[in-house]
Structures are given as structure tokens and as C-alpha cells.
PDB file of C-alpha atoms in Angstrom:
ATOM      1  CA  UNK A   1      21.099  18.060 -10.147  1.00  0.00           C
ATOM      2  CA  UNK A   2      20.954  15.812  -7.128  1.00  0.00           C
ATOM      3  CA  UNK A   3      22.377  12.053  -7.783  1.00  0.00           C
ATOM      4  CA  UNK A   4      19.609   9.683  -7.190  1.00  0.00           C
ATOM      5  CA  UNK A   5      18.472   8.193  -4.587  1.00  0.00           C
ATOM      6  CA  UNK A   6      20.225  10.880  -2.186  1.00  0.00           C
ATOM      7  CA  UNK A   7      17.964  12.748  -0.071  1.00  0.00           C
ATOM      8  CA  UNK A   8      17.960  16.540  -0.215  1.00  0.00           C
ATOM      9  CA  UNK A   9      19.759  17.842   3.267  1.00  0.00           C
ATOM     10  CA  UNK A  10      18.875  20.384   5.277  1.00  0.00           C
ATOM     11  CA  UNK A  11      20.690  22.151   8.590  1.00  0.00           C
ATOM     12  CA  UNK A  12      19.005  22.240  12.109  1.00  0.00           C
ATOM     13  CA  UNK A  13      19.499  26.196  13.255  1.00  0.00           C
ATOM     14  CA  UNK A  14      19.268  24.296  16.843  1.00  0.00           C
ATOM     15  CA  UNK A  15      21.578  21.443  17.132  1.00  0.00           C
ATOM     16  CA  UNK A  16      23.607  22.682  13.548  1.00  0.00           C
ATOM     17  CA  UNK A  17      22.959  19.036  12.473  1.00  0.00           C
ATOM     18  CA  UNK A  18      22.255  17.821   9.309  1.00  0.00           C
ATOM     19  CA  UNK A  19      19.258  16.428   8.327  1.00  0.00           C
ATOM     20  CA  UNK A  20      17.106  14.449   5.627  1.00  0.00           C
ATOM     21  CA  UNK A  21      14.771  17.535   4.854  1.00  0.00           C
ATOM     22  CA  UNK A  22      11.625  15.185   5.487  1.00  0.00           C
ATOM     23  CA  UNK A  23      13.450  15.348   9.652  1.00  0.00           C
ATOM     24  CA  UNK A  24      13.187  18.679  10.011  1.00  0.00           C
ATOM     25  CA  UNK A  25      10.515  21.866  10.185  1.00  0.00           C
ATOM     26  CA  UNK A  26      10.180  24.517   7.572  1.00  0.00           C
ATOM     27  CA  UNK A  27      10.249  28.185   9.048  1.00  0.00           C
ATOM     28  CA  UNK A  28       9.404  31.128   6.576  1.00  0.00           C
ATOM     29  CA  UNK A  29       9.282  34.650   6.784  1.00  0.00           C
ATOM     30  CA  UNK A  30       5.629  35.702   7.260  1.00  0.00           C
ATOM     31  CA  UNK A  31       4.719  39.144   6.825  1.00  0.00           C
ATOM     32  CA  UNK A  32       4.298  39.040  10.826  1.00  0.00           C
ATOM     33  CA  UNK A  33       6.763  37.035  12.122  1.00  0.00           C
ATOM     34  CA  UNK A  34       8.160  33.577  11.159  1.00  0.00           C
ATOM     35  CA  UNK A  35       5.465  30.550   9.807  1.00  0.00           C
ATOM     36  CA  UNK A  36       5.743  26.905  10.262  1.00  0.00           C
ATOM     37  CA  UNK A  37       5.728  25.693   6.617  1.00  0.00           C
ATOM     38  CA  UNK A  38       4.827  22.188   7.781  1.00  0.00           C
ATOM     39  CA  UNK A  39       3.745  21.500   4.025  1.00  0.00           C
ATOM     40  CA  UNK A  40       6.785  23.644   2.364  1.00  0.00           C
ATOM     41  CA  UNK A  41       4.481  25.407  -0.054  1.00  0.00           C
ATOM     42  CA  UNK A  42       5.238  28.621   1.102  1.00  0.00           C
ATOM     43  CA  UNK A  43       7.853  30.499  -0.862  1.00  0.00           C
ATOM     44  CA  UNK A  44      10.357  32.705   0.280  1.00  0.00           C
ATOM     45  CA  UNK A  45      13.776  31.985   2.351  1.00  0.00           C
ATOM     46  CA  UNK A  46      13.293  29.191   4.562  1.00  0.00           C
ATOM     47  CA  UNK A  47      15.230  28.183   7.974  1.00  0.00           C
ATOM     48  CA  UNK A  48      15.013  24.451   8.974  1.00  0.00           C
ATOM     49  CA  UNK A  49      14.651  23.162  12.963  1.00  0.00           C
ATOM     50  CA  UNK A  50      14.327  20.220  14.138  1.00  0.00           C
ATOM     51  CA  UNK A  51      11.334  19.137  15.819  1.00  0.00           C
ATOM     52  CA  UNK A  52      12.581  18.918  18.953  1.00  0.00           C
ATOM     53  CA  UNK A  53      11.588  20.886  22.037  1.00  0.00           C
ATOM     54  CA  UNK A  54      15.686  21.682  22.653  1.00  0.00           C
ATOM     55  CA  UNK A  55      16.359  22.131  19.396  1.00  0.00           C
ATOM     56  CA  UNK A  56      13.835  24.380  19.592  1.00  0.00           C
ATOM     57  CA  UNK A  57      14.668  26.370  22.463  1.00  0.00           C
ATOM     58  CA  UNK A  58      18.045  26.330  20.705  1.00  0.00           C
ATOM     59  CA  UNK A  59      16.507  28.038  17.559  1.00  0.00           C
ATOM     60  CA  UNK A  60      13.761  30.869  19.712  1.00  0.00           C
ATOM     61  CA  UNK A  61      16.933  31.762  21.578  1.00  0.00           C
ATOM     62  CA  UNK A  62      19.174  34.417  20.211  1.00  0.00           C
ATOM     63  CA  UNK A  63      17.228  35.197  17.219  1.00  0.00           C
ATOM     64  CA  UNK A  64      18.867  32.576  15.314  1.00  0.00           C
ATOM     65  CA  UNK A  65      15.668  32.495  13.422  1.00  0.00           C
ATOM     66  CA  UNK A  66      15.868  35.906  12.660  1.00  0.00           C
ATOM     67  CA  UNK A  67      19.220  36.064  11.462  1.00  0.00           C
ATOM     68  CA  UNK A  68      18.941  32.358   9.686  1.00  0.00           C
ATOM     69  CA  UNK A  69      15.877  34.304   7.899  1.00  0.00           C
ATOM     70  CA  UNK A  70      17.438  37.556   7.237  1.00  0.00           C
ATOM     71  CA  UNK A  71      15.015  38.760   8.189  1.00  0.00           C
ATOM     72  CA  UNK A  72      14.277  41.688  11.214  1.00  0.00           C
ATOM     73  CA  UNK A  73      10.200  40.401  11.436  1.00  0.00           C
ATOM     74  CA  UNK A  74       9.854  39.668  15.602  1.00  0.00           C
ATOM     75  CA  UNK A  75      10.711  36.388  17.060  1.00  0.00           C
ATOM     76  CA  UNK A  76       8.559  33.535  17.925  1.00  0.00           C
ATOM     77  CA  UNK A  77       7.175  32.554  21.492  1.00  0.00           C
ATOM     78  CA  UNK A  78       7.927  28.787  22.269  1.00  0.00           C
ATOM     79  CA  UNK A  79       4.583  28.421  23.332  1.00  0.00           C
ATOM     80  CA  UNK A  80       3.130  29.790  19.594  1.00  0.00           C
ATOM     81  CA  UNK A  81       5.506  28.041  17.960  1.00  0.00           C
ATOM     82  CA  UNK A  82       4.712  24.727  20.036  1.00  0.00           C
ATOM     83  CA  UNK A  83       1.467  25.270  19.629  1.00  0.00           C
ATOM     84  CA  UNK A  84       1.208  26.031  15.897  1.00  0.00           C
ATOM     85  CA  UNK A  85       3.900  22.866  14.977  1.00  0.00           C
ATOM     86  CA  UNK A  86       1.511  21.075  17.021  1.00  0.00           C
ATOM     87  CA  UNK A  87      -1.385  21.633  14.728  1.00  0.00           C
ATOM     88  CA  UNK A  88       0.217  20.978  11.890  1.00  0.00           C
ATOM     89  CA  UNK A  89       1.527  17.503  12.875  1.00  0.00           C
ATOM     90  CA  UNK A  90      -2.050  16.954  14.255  1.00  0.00           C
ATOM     91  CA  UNK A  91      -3.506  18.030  10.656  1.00  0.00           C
ATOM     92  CA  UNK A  92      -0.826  15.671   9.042  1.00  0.00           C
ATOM     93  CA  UNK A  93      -2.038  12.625  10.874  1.00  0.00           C
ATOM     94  CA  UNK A  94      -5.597  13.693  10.257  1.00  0.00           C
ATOM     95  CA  UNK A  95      -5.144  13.516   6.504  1.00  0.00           C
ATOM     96  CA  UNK A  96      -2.653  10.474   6.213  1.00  0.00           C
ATOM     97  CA  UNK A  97      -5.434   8.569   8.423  1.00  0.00           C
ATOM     98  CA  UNK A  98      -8.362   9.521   6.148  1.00  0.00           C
ATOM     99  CA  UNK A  99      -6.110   8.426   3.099  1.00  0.00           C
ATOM    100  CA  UNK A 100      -5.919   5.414   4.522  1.00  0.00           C
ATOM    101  CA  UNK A 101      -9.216   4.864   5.000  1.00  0.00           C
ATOM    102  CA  UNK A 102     -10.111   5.897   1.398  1.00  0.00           C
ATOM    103  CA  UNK A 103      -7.452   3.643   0.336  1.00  0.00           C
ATOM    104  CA  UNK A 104      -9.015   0.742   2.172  1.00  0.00           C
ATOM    105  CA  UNK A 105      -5.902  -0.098   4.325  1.00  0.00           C
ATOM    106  CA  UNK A 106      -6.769   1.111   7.546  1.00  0.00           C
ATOM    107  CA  UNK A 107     -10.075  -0.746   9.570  1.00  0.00           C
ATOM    108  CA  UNK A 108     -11.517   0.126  12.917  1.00  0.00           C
ATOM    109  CA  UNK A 109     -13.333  -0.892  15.449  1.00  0.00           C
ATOM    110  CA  UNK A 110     -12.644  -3.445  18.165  1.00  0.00           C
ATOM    111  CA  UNK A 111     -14.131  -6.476  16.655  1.00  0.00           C
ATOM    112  CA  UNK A 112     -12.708  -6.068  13.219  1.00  0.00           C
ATOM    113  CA  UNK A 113      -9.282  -5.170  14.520  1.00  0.00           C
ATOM    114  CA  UNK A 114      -9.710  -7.876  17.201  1.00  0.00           C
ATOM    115  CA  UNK A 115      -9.976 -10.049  13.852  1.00  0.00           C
ATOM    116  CA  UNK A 116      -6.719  -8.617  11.514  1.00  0.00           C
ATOM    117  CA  UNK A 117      -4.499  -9.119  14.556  1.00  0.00           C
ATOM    118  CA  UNK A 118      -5.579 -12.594  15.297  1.00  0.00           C
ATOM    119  CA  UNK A 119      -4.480 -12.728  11.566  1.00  0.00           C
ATOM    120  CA  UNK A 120      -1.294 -11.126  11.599  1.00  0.00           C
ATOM    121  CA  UNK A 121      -2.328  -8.142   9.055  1.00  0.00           C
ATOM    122  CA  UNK A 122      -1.708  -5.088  11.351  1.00  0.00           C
ATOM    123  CA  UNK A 123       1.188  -2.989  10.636  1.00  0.00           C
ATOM    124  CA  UNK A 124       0.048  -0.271  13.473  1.00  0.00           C
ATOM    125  CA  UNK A 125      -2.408  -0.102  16.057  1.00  0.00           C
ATOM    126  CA  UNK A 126      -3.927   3.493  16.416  1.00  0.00           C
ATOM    127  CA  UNK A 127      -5.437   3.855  20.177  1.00  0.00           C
ATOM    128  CA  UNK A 128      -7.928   7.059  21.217  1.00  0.00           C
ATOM    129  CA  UNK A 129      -6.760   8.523  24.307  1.00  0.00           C
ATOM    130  CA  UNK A 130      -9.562   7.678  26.318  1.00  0.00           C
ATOM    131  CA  UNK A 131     -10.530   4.085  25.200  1.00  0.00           C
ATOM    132  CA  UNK A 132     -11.094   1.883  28.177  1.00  0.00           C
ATOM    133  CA  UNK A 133      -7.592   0.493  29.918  1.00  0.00           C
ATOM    134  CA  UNK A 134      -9.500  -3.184  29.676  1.00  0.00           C
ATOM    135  CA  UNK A 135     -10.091  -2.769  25.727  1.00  0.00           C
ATOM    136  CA  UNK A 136      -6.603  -1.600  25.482  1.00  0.00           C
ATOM    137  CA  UNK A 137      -4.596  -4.258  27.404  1.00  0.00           C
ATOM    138  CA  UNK A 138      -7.052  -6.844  25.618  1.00  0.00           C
ATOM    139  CA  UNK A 139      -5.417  -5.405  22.252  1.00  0.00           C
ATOM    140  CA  UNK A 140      -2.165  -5.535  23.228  1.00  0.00           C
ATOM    141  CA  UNK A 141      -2.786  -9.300  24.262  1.00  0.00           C
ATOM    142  CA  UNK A 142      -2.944 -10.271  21.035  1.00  0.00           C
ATOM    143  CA  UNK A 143       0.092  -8.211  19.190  1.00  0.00           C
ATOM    144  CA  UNK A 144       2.592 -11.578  19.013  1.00  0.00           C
ATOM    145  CA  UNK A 145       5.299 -10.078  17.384  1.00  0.00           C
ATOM    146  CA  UNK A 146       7.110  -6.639  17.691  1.00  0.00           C
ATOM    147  CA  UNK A 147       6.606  -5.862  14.113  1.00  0.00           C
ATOM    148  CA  UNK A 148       2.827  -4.137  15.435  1.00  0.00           C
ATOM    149  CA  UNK A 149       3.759  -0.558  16.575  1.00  0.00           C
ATOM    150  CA  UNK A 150       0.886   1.301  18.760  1.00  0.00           C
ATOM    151  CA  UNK A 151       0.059   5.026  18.626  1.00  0.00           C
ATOM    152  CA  UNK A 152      -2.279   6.953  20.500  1.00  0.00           C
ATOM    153  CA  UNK A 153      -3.722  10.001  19.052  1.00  0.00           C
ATOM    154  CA  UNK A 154      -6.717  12.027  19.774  1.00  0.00           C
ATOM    155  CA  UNK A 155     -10.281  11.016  21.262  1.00  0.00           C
ATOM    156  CA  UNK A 156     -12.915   8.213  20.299  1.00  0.00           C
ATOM    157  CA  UNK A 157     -15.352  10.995  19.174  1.00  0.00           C
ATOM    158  CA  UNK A 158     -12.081  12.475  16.631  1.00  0.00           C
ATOM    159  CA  UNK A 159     -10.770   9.289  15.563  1.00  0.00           C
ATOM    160  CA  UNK A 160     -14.596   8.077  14.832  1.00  0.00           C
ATOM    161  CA  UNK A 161     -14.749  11.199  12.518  1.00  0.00           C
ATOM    162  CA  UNK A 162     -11.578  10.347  10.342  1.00  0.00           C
ATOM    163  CA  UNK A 163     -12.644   6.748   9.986  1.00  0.00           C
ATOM    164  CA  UNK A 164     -16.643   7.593   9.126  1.00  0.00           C
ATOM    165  CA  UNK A 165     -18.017   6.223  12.600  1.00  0.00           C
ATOM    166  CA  UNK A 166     -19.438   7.943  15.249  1.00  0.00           C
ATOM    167  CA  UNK A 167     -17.090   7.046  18.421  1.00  0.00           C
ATOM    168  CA  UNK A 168     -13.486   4.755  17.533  1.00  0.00           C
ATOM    169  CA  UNK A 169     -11.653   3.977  20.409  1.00  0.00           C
ATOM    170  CA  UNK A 170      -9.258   1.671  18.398  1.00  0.00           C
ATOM    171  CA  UNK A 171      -7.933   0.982  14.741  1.00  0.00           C
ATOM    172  CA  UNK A 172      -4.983  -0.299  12.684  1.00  0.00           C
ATOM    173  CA  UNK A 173      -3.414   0.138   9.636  1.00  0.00           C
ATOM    174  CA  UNK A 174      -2.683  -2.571   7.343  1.00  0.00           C
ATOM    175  CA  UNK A 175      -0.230  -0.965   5.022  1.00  0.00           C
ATOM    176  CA  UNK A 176       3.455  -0.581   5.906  1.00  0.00           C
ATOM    177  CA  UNK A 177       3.812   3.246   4.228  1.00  0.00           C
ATOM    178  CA  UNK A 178       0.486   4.313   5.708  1.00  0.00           C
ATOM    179  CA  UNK A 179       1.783   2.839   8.813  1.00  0.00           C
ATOM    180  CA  UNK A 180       5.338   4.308   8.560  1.00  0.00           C
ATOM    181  CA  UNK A 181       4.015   7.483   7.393  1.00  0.00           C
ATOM    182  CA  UNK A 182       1.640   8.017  10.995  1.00  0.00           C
ATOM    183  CA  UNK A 183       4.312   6.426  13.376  1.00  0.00           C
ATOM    184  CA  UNK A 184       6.520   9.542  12.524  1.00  0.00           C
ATOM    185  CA  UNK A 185       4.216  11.826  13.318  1.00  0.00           C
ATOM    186  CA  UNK A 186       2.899  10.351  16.179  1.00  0.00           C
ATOM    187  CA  UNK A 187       6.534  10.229  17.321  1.00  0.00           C
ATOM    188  CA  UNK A 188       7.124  13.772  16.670  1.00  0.00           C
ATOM    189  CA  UNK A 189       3.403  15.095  18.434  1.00  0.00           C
ATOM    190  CA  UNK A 190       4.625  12.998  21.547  1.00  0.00           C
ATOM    191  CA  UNK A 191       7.783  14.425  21.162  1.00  0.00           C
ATOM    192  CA  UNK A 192       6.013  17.877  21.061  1.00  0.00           C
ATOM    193  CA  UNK A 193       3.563  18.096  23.697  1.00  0.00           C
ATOM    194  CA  UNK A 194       5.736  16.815  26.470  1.00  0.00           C
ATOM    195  CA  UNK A 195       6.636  19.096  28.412  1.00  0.00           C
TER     196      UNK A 195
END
């Protein structure tokens, strides 16, 4: 049995670091090559990377996947396995941000966030990718402290959808484990998609 309050650990097949499991990816077997479990309800003999493009390279090169599987299924290509780690984070976010909005700790729109920061309430600012520069900087005006962090996922017309309006181009959360729980995988999309 695992002493309290310690974290399970898991090893990076990239960078052979160790790792809280919640810091790394789950790779599984599939019938047709190897899954991201980004949930981990997939059973079977798991491999854990890092989600990090060189860790990644690391782990698509040499079949260390393969062999960290046991399995002979064929490898990944970066781009698939980009691509479909992507998703997943993306999907992640998506439902976190809806929770929050069902649990009442996340508002949007400019006004009302315009409002909660003026207060001191925000514990992250969520931006859309194309909300005006002007609205934006106007935002960041009014963060005083360095407590606020500031993500920016998706577009006005996506964000509007998780929140239940038709266009968002800004909105925060107002609950540090909401907000802690979307800043890591904001992190680790940005981390993903650059390239």
C-alpha cells in the first residue's frame, strides 16, 4: 500500500525521469498501434512519456514504445501522436471549463469579468484567440497583482459554447483548483502545438 500523501510515480520512456503520474502521458497497447490513455481507463500494460515534444521524439525514436510496451504493434508518427495528445488535452480543458461553469466559479464576458477583477476575485483569466488586442490589453490593465494567471485557448465562437453564450472572447475563473486544474493544461497544449 502506498504511504499517504505520496504520489504514485511513474518513469518518462523519454528523458528516464521520474514523475508524479498526474506529469506524465499514458500510452497503451491498442489493437493497432499504441493509444494515448489521456484518461487512464484503458487497461492493459501502460508506458508513461512526458508531454514534451523532446521527450517525445525521445520516446517515437527507437521503438522505445514498443519495447516499453512489449509489445511488436507498429510505432507511432509524431505527427499522430501530436495530434491525438493534442485532442485530448483540448477535450480536458473543454470539460474542466464546463465544470466550472456548472459549479458557478467561472463567469464570462467582458463586463462581468471587467467587474471580478476590479474586485480582486479572479484566479485565471481565460482569453479566445481572436478577441480584439484593445479588449485584451484593457484586461490585462486591470490584473494588479501576479496572483491572476492568463490562458488563451480556442475561439470566441468555442469558448461561447462551453460557457452557454453565443461568442466569449474573455472569462475567468474564480476558484483556485478550477484555476490550477486549466493552467496545466493550457501549459501543456502550448507546450504541444509549438513547433
Amino acid at each position: 500500500a502506498m504511504p499517504r500523501g505520496r504520489k504514485p510515480e511513474r518513469t518518462c520512456i523519454g528523458c528516464r525521469g521520474v514523475f508524479a503520474k498526474d506529469e506524465v502521458v499514458r500510452i497503451v497497447a491498442g489493437p493497432v498501434g499504441p493509444v494515448v490513455d489521456y484518461r487512464e481507463k484503458l487497461p492493459g500494460r501502460a508506458a508513461y512519456v512526458c508531454p514534451r515534444q523532446e521527450c517525445i521524439d525521445a520516446a517515437l525514436a527507437k521503438g522505445q514504445i514498443s519495447r516499453a510496451l512489449r509489445s511488436t504493434v507498429p510505432p507511432l508518427a509524431k505527427e499522430q501522436f501530436l495530434n491525438s495528445l493534442s485532442s485530448a488535452v483540448r477535450e480536458k480543458l473543454s470539460g474542466l471549463i464546463t465544470m466550472a461553469v456548472k459549479a458557478g466559479k467561472l463567469i464570462s464576458g467582458y463586463s462581468a469579468v471587467d467587474d471580478a477583477l476590479r474586485k480582486g476575485g479572479v484566479a485565471l483569466l481565460i482569453f479566445a484567440e481572436d478577441i480584439s488586442d484593445g479588449t485584451r490589453e484593457r484586461l490585462k490593465a486591470r490584473v494588479c497583482s501576479d496572483a491572476v494567471r492568463q490562458v488563451t485557448v480556442s475561439s470566441k465562437a468555442e469558448l461561447g459554447a462551453l460557457v452557454g453564450r453565443d461568442l466569449a472572447g474573455v472569462a475567468a475563473i474564480v476558484e483556485k483548483g478550477f484555476a490550477d486544474a486549466v493552467w496545466k493544461e493550457a501549459e501543456r497544449l502550448k507546450g504541444l502545438l509549438k513547433r
